[in-house]
Amino acid sequence: MKSQQINSSAGLRGEITVPGDKSISHRSIMFASLAQGSSCIRGFLHGEDNLATLNAFRAMGVDIDVSLDAVIRIKGKGFFGLCEPTDILDCGNSGTTIRLLSGVLAGQKFFSVLSGDQYLRRRPMGRVIEPLMQMGAQIWGREQNRCAPFALQGSPLGGITYHSPVASAQVKSALLLAGLSASGTTTVYEPHVSRDHTERMLRYMGAEVQVFAGGVSVEGGQQLQGRDLEIPGDISSAAFFLVAALIVPNSELLIKNVGMNPTRSGIVDILCSMGANIRILNERHAGEEPVADLLVCSSELRGIEIGGDMVPRAIDELPVVSIAAACAQGTTTIRDAAELRVKETDRIAAMEAVLQTLGVEVETHADGMTIHGIERFNGGKVNSCGDHRIAMSAAVAGLRTSTVLEIEDTGCTAISFPAFWELLHQVAIPTGKN
Ligand code: S3P
């Protein structure tokens, strides 16, 4: 099992770009495969999660060409042009792959089985299986239809109106995709707005999607048209460098081409409320998605309260927010974030263990945590629990520890950010070399 040692840094300096957005990369492969005509995708994230999606569509007969110039060319097959896969579709560690695929597969004319790694097989799948079955899907899954592996016998679907108990873009997207192959209208309501990349990309590819207060709906029988897609840098990956530059004195870092979709940019709002010096420059669009460059400088942070609508806008960034909070003056409380318990690992428990090793006083709640900021972290040894975002959050903390921080099980960063360690070493000046 790989591990990494992180030493304290005297500052982060330079100009970087982060890899393509993971959520948008998944959707680009899926929607281009389901479209009529060809699509060229630029900026695709070649992380393990997205490759699971790419391999699944190849296994269903889609011609996907990954060229040396990193452009992906896909000849779409239309909504009903996929073939029955001859083996289980392995979604690896990727919740987005398994949940969105279940929405695609439920209405096909063939049989398929979805599974994944030990972490994915523990995650809740009832949240998509149950509403899909209400639409007429035939699904058989482990643990009374709550866990993967699960099998789908494609069948005709009918639209439903569904009130999702959780704000989840994966649930919403699975139902919208199923809705496109269903008869009638499919409407999804959610308690808070989740990321809207599906809605944006479906529209960009020619579908009609109605968005209204608290919900979204699609009519069945629509076709998507292949188009060229440009994927912005992932704000969830940028988040590690934002927090690193904020908490390490003498830092000034320019992060270029970051996706700034308002349903994802909660991390910038949270850090700015904590007193962060982040300048948003060069605002523009990549297709339907807003993009900007972010200039971040070391800042004195203060504790805040985080909850409500803000949580889905920053759900994947809350582990690294907990590191920022641990360096802030005063107390930070994160609430309404029970979803963290069912991510790649229980991220509340995993971050509690990391913070305790660092010497931070922390109380956990069923739906969040309270963190009391301190001046400097202790070094020691922490474990990622096989979760890419825990590994990278710990790495950020290691830039401010009094002695070396060893992080165990770090191979998982290849899931979303294959070049993370190289990029960190490139911009973080070691102490003593300033
Ligand atoms: C994602 C949605 C979020 C997020 C995940 C990616 C997506 O999950 O945490 O990393 O691409 O739709 P939920 O839909 O479970 O909130």
Coordinates of C-alpha atoms and ligand atoms in Angstrom, one line a residue:
M1 CA 0.0 0.0 0.0
K2 CA 1.4 3.4 -1.0
S3 CA 2.1 6.1 1.5
Q4 CA 3.3 9.7 1.3
Q5 CA 5.3 11.9 3.7
I6 CA 4.5 15.6 3.8
N7 CA 6.8 18.2 5.4
S8 CA 5.8 21.7 6.4
S9 CA 6.0 24.3 3.7
A10 CA 7.4 27.9 3.6
G11 CA 4.8 28.9 1.0
L12 CA 3.0 27.9 -2.2
R13 CA 3.8 29.9 -5.3
G14 CA 3.2 29.8 -9.0
E15 CA 0.5 29.2 -11.5
I16 CA -1.3 25.8 -11.9
T17 CA -4.2 24.2 -13.7
V18 CA -6.1 21.4 -12.1
P19 CA -7.5 18.4 -14.0
G20 CA -10.9 18.3 -15.7
D21 CA -14.1 18.3 -13.6
K22 CA -15.0 14.7 -12.6
S23 CA -18.7 15.2 -12.6
I24 CA -18.7 16.8 -16.0
S25 CA -16.3 14.2 -17.4
H26 CA -18.6 11.4 -16.5
R27 CA -21.6 13.1 -18.1
S28 CA -19.6 13.9 -21.2
I29 CA -18.9 10.2 -21.9
M30 CA -22.5 9.2 -21.1
F31 CA -24.4 11.8 -23.0
A32 CA -22.1 11.7 -26.0
S33 CA -22.5 7.9 -26.1
L34 CA -26.3 8.3 -26.0
A35 CA -26.4 11.1 -28.5
Q36 CA -26.9 10.9 -32.3
G37 CA -23.8 11.9 -34.2
S38 CA -20.2 12.5 -33.0
S39 CA -18.7 14.5 -30.1
C40 CA -15.2 15.7 -29.4
I41 CA -14.4 16.1 -25.7
R42 CA -11.5 18.3 -24.5
G43 CA -10.3 18.5 -20.9
F44 CA -11.5 15.1 -19.9
L45 CA -10.3 13.9 -16.5
H46 CA -8.3 10.6 -17.0
G47 CA -8.9 9.5 -13.4
E48 CA -10.0 6.0 -12.3
D49 CA -13.6 7.0 -11.7
N50 CA -14.1 8.5 -15.2
L51 CA -12.2 5.6 -16.9
A52 CA -14.8 3.3 -15.2
T53 CA -17.5 5.2 -17.1
L54 CA -15.6 5.2 -20.3
N55 CA -15.0 1.4 -20.1
A56 CA -18.6 0.7 -19.3
F57 CA -19.8 2.5 -22.5
R58 CA -17.1 0.7 -24.5
A59 CA -18.4 -2.6 -23.1
M60 CA -21.8 -1.6 -24.5
G61 CA -20.4 -1.2 -28.0
V62 CA -19.7 2.6 -28.1
D63 CA -16.8 3.6 -30.3
I64 CA -14.7 5.8 -28.0
D65 CA -11.3 7.0 -29.3
V66 CA -8.8 8.4 -26.9
S67 CA -6.1 10.1 -29.0
L68 CA -2.6 11.1 -28.1
D69 CA -3.6 14.8 -28.0
A70 CA -5.9 13.8 -25.1
V71 CA -9.1 14.6 -27.1
I72 CA -11.8 12.0 -26.8
R73 CA -13.9 11.3 -29.9
I74 CA -17.2 9.4 -29.5
K75 CA -19.6 8.2 -32.2
G76 CA -22.9 8.3 -30.4
K77 CA -25.3 5.4 -30.7
G78 CA -28.6 7.1 -29.8
F79 CA -30.6 6.3 -26.7
F80 CA -31.4 2.8 -27.7
G81 CA -28.2 1.9 -29.7
L82 CA -26.2 0.3 -26.8
C83 CA -25.6 -3.5 -26.8
E84 CA -26.0 -5.9 -23.9
P85 CA -22.6 -6.0 -22.1
T86 CA -21.2 -9.6 -21.9
D87 CA -19.8 -9.1 -18.4
I88 CA -20.6 -7.2 -15.2
L89 CA -20.0 -3.5 -15.6
D90 CA -17.4 -2.6 -13.0
C91 CA -17.9 0.9 -11.7
G92 CA -14.9 0.8 -9.4
N93 CA -15.1 3.4 -6.7
S94 CA -17.4 5.6 -8.6
G95 CA -20.9 6.5 -7.2
T96 CA -21.6 8.7 -10.2
T97 CA -20.9 5.9 -12.6
I98 CA -23.1 3.3 -10.9
R99 CA -26.0 5.6 -10.1
L100 CA -26.2 7.4 -13.4
L101 CA -25.7 4.2 -15.3
S102 CA -28.6 2.6 -13.5
G103 CA -30.8 5.3 -14.9
V104 CA -29.5 4.7 -18.4
L105 CA -29.8 0.9 -18.2
A106 CA -33.3 0.6 -16.5
G107 CA -35.1 1.4 -19.8
Q108 CA -32.8 -0.5 -22.2
K109 CA -33.9 -3.7 -24.0
F110 CA -31.2 -5.8 -22.4
F111 CA -29.9 -7.3 -19.1
S112 CA -27.0 -5.8 -17.2
V113 CA -25.2 -6.1 -13.8
L114 CA -23.5 -3.2 -12.0
S115 CA -20.9 -3.6 -9.3
G116 CA -17.9 -1.9 -7.9
D117 CA -15.1 -2.0 -5.3
Q118 CA -15.4 -2.8 -1.6
Y119 CA -16.3 0.8 -0.8
L120 CA -18.9 1.3 -3.5
R121 CA -20.6 -2.0 -2.5
R122 CA -21.2 -0.6 0.9
R123 CA -22.8 2.6 -0.3
P124 CA -26.6 3.2 -0.5
M125 CA -28.1 2.3 -3.9
G126 CA -31.8 2.1 -2.7
R127 CA -31.9 5.9 -3.3
V128 CA -31.9 5.2 -7.1
I129 CA -33.2 1.6 -7.2
E130 CA -36.5 2.5 -5.4
P131 CA -37.6 5.4 -7.7
L132 CA -36.5 3.6 -10.8
M133 CA -38.7 0.6 -9.8
Q134 CA -41.5 3.1 -9.3
M135 CA -40.9 4.0 -13.0
G136 CA -41.3 0.3 -13.9
A137 CA -37.7 -0.8 -13.8
Q138 CA -36.9 -4.5 -12.9
I139 CA -33.9 -4.5 -10.6
W140 CA -32.5 -7.2 -8.2
G141 CA -29.9 -6.1 -5.7
R142 CA -28.0 -7.3 -2.7
E143 CA -29.3 -6.4 0.8
Q144 CA -33.0 -6.2 -0.4
N145 CA -32.2 -3.9 -3.3
R146 CA -30.1 -1.5 -1.2
C147 CA -26.6 -2.4 -2.3
A148 CA -24.5 -3.4 -5.3
P149 CA -24.1 -5.7 -7.1
F150 CA -27.5 -5.3 -8.7
A151 CA -28.9 -6.6 -11.9
L152 CA -31.3 -4.8 -14.3
Q153 CA -33.6 -6.4 -16.8
G154 CA -34.4 -3.4 -19.1
S155 CA -38.1 -2.7 -19.5
P156 CA -40.4 0.1 -20.7
L157 CA -40.5 2.9 -18.1
G158 CA -43.2 5.5 -17.3
G159 CA -42.5 9.0 -16.0
I160 CA -43.1 9.7 -12.3
T161 CA -43.0 12.7 -9.9
Y162 CA -40.4 12.0 -7.2
H163 CA -39.6 13.9 -4.1
S164 CA -36.1 12.9 -3.2
P165 CA -35.4 12.9 0.5
V166 CA -31.8 13.8 -0.2
A167 CA -30.2 16.6 -2.3
S168 CA -28.3 14.4 -4.7
A169 CA -27.3 15.1 -8.2
Q170 CA -26.7 11.4 -8.7
V171 CA -30.3 10.5 -7.9
K172 CA -31.6 13.5 -9.9
S173 CA -29.5 12.6 -12.9
A174 CA -30.3 8.9 -12.8
L175 CA -34.0 9.7 -12.9
L176 CA -33.7 12.4 -15.6
L177 CA -31.8 9.9 -17.8
A178 CA -34.4 7.2 -17.1
G179 CA -37.0 9.9 -17.9
L180 CA -35.6 10.5 -21.3
S181 CA -36.3 6.9 -22.3
A182 CA -39.7 6.8 -20.4
S183 CA -43.1 7.6 -21.6
G184 CA -44.6 10.9 -20.3
T185 CA -43.0 13.4 -17.9
T186 CA -40.4 12.7 -15.2
T187 CA -40.2 15.3 -12.4
V188 CA -37.7 15.3 -9.5
Y189 CA -37.9 17.5 -6.5
E190 CA -35.1 17.8 -4.0
P191 CA -34.8 19.5 -0.6
H192 CA -31.9 21.7 -1.7
V193 CA -30.5 22.3 -5.2
S194 CA -27.8 19.8 -6.1
R195 CA -25.2 20.3 -8.8
D196 CA -26.9 20.9 -12.2
H197 CA -24.3 19.7 -14.7
T198 CA -26.8 17.2 -16.1
E199 CA -29.4 19.8 -16.8
R200 CA -26.9 22.1 -18.5
M201 CA -25.3 19.4 -20.6
L202 CA -28.6 17.9 -21.7
R203 CA -29.8 21.3 -22.9
Y204 CA -26.5 22.0 -24.6
M205 CA -27.0 18.7 -26.5
G206 CA -30.5 19.7 -27.6
A207 CA -32.9 18.3 -24.9
E208 CA -35.6 20.3 -23.3
V209 CA -35.2 20.4 -19.5
Q210 CA -37.6 22.4 -17.4
V211 CA -36.1 23.8 -14.2
F212 CA -38.4 25.4 -11.6
A213 CA -38.3 26.2 -7.8
G214 CA -37.1 23.0 -6.0
G215 CA -37.4 20.7 -9.0
V216 CA -36.6 19.8 -12.6
S217 CA -38.5 17.8 -15.3
V218 CA -38.0 16.2 -18.7
E219 CA -40.3 14.7 -21.3
G220 CA -39.5 11.2 -22.5
G221 CA -38.6 10.4 -26.1
Q222 CA -36.1 13.2 -26.7
Q223 CA -32.9 12.7 -28.6
L224 CA -29.5 14.2 -27.8
Q225 CA -27.3 15.6 -30.6
G226 CA -23.5 15.0 -30.4
R227 CA -21.5 18.3 -29.9
D228 CA -18.0 19.4 -29.0
L229 CA -17.6 19.6 -25.2
E230 CA -14.9 21.5 -23.3
I231 CA -14.5 20.4 -19.6
P232 CA -13.4 23.1 -17.1
G233 CA -10.9 22.4 -14.3
D234 CA -12.5 20.7 -11.2
I235 CA -13.2 23.1 -8.4
S236 CA -13.2 20.1 -6.1
S237 CA -9.5 19.5 -7.0
A238 CA -8.7 23.3 -6.9
A239 CA -10.1 23.3 -3.3
F240 CA -7.0 21.5 -2.0
F241 CA -4.7 24.1 -3.4
L242 CA -7.0 27.0 -2.3
V243 CA -6.9 25.8 1.3
A244 CA -3.2 25.0 1.1
A245 CA -2.3 28.5 -0.1
L246 CA -4.6 30.1 2.5
I247 CA -3.1 28.3 5.5
V248 CA 0.6 28.3 4.6
P249 CA 2.1 31.8 5.2
N250 CA 3.8 33.5 2.2
S251 CA 1.7 31.9 -0.4
E252 CA 0.4 33.3 -3.6
L253 CA -1.0 30.9 -6.2
L254 CA -2.9 31.4 -9.4
I255 CA -5.3 28.5 -10.3
K256 CA -6.4 28.7 -13.9
N257 CA -9.5 27.6 -15.6
V258 CA -11.6 26.5 -12.6
G259 CA -15.3 25.5 -13.1
M260 CA -17.4 28.1 -11.2
N261 CA -20.9 26.7 -11.6
P262 CA -22.9 28.3 -8.7
T263 CA -24.1 24.8 -7.6
R264 CA -20.4 23.9 -7.0
S265 CA -18.7 27.1 -6.0
G266 CA -19.8 27.0 -2.3
I267 CA -16.1 26.4 -1.3
V268 CA -15.1 29.9 -2.5
D269 CA -18.1 31.4 -0.6
I270 CA -17.3 29.4 2.5
L271 CA -13.6 30.4 2.5
C272 CA -14.3 34.0 1.7
S273 CA -16.8 34.1 4.7
M274 CA -13.8 32.8 6.8
G275 CA -11.8 35.8 5.7
A276 CA -9.9 34.3 2.7
N277 CA -8.2 36.5 0.1
I278 CA -9.4 34.9 -3.1
R279 CA -9.7 37.0 -6.3
I280 CA -12.0 35.7 -9.1
L281 CA -10.4 36.7 -12.4
N282 CA -11.1 36.3 -16.1
E283 CA -14.7 35.0 -15.7
R284 CA -15.9 33.3 -18.9
H285 CA -17.8 30.2 -20.1
A286 CA -16.8 26.8 -21.4
G287 CA -19.9 25.7 -23.2
E288 CA -22.7 25.9 -20.6
E289 CA -20.4 26.1 -17.6
P290 CA -19.0 29.2 -16.0
V291 CA -15.2 29.3 -15.6
A292 CA -12.7 31.6 -13.9
D293 CA -9.1 31.9 -12.7
L294 CA -8.6 32.1 -8.9
L295 CA -5.8 34.0 -7.3
V296 CA -5.3 33.0 -3.7
C297 CA -3.0 34.5 -1.0
S298 CA -2.3 33.3 2.6
S299 CA -5.0 34.7 4.9
E300 CA -5.9 34.8 8.6
L301 CA -9.1 32.7 8.8
R302 CA -11.9 32.8 11.3
G303 CA -14.4 30.2 12.3
I304 CA -18.0 30.2 10.8
E305 CA -21.2 28.2 10.8
I306 CA -21.9 26.1 7.7
G307 CA -25.2 24.4 6.9
G308 CA -28.4 24.4 4.9
D309 CA -28.2 25.2 1.1
M310 CA -24.5 25.7 1.4
V311 CA -23.9 22.0 2.1
P312 CA -24.7 20.5 -1.4
R313 CA -22.8 23.4 -3.0
A314 CA -19.6 22.3 -1.2
I315 CA -20.3 18.7 -0.2
D316 CA -17.1 17.2 -1.6
E317 CA -15.0 20.0 -0.2
L318 CA -16.1 19.7 3.4
P319 CA -13.1 17.5 4.4
V320 CA -10.6 20.1 3.3
V321 CA -12.8 22.8 4.8
S322 CA -12.3 21.0 8.1
I323 CA -8.6 21.6 7.7
A324 CA -9.1 25.3 7.0
A325 CA -11.4 25.4 10.1
A326 CA -8.6 23.8 12.1
C327 CA -6.3 26.7 11.3
A328 CA -9.0 29.4 11.8
Q329 CA -9.4 31.6 14.9
G330 CA -12.4 30.3 16.9
T331 CA -14.8 27.6 16.2
T332 CA -16.4 26.3 13.0
T333 CA -19.5 24.2 12.9
I334 CA -20.6 22.1 10.0
R335 CA -24.2 20.9 10.1
D336 CA -26.8 19.3 7.7
A337 CA -24.1 17.2 6.2
A338 CA -25.2 13.7 7.1
E339 CA -24.4 12.8 3.5
L340 CA -20.8 12.8 4.4
R341 CA -21.3 9.6 6.3
V342 CA -22.2 7.7 3.0
K343 CA -19.5 9.0 0.7
E344 CA -16.5 6.9 -0.4
T345 CA -16.0 6.4 3.3
D346 CA -17.6 7.9 6.4
R347 CA -15.9 11.3 5.9
I348 CA -17.0 12.7 9.3
A349 CA -15.3 9.8 11.1
A350 CA -12.3 9.8 8.8
M351 CA -11.6 13.5 9.3
E352 CA -12.2 13.2 13.0
A353 CA -9.3 10.7 13.2
V354 CA -7.1 12.9 11.0
L355 CA -7.8 16.1 13.0
Q356 CA -7.2 14.3 16.3
T357 CA -3.8 13.1 15.1
L358 CA -3.0 16.7 14.2
G359 CA -3.9 17.8 17.8
V360 CA -7.1 19.5 16.9
E361 CA -10.1 19.5 19.3
V362 CA -13.1 18.2 17.4
E363 CA -16.6 17.1 18.2
T364 CA -18.6 15.1 15.7
H365 CA -22.4 15.0 15.2
A366 CA -24.6 12.7 13.2
D367 CA -24.7 15.4 10.5
G368 CA -21.4 17.2 10.9
M369 CA -18.6 18.4 13.2
T370 CA -17.4 21.2 15.4
I371 CA -13.8 22.2 15.0
H372 CA -11.7 24.4 17.3
G373 CA -8.9 26.1 15.5
I374 CA -5.2 25.9 16.6
E375 CA -1.9 27.6 15.6
R376 CA 0.1 24.7 14.4
F377 CA -0.6 21.0 13.8
N378 CA 1.3 18.0 15.2
G379 CA 2.9 15.5 12.8
G380 CA 2.3 11.8 13.0
K381 CA 0.6 9.1 10.9
V382 CA -2.9 9.2 9.5
N383 CA -4.8 6.9 7.2
S384 CA -6.9 7.9 4.1
C385 CA -9.4 5.0 4.6
G386 CA -9.0 4.5 0.8
D387 CA -10.8 7.8 0.2
H388 CA -9.1 10.2 -2.3
R389 CA -10.5 13.4 -0.7
I390 CA -9.3 12.3 2.8
A391 CA -5.8 11.6 1.5
M392 CA -5.6 15.0 -0.2
S393 CA -7.1 16.9 2.8
A394 CA -4.5 15.3 5.1
A395 CA -1.7 16.3 2.6
V396 CA -2.9 20.0 2.9
A397 CA -2.7 19.8 6.7
G398 CA 0.8 18.3 6.4
L399 CA 2.1 21.6 5.0
R400 CA 1.6 23.1 8.4
T401 CA 2.7 20.4 10.8
S402 CA 5.6 20.7 13.3
T403 CA 7.0 17.4 12.3
V404 CA 6.6 15.1 9.3
L405 CA 3.0 13.8 8.5
E406 CA 2.8 10.3 7.1
I407 CA -0.3 9.5 5.1
E408 CA -1.1 5.8 4.5
D409 CA -3.0 4.4 1.6
T410 CA -2.5 7.2 -0.9
G411 CA -2.9 5.4 -4.2
C412 CA -6.6 6.4 -4.1
T413 CA -5.8 10.0 -5.2
A414 CA -5.6 8.5 -8.8
I415 CA -9.4 8.3 -8.5
S416 CA -9.9 12.0 -9.1
F417 CA -6.5 13.7 -9.2
P418 CA -3.7 11.4 -10.7
A419 CA -1.0 14.2 -10.7
F420 CA -1.9 15.6 -7.2
W421 CA 1.4 14.7 -5.4
E422 CA 3.6 16.0 -8.3
L423 CA 1.7 19.3 -8.4
L424 CA 1.9 19.7 -4.7
H425 CA 5.6 19.2 -4.7
Q426 CA 5.9 21.6 -7.6
V427 CA 4.3 24.6 -5.9
A428 CA 5.0 24.0 -2.2
I429 CA 8.4 25.4 -1.2
P430 CA 10.0 23.3 1.5
T431 CA 10.7 25.1 4.8
G432 CA 14.3 26.3 4.9
K433 CA 14.5 27.0 1.1
N434 CA 12.6 30.3 1.0
Ligands
S3P1 C1 -21.8 13.9 -7.9 C2 -22.7 14.2 -7.0 C3 -22.4 14.3 -5.6 C4 -20.9 14.3 -5.3 C5 -20.2 13.3 -6.1 C6 -20.4 13.6 -7.6 C7 -22.2 13.9 -9.4 O1 -22.9 13.1 -5.0 O2 -20.7 14.1 -3.9 O3 -18.8 13.4 -5.8 O4 -21.3 13.8 -10.2 O5 -23.4 13.9 -9.6 P1 -24.5 13.0 -4.5 O6 -25.3 13.0 -5.7 O7 -24.6 11.7 -3.8 O8 -24.7 14.1 -3.6

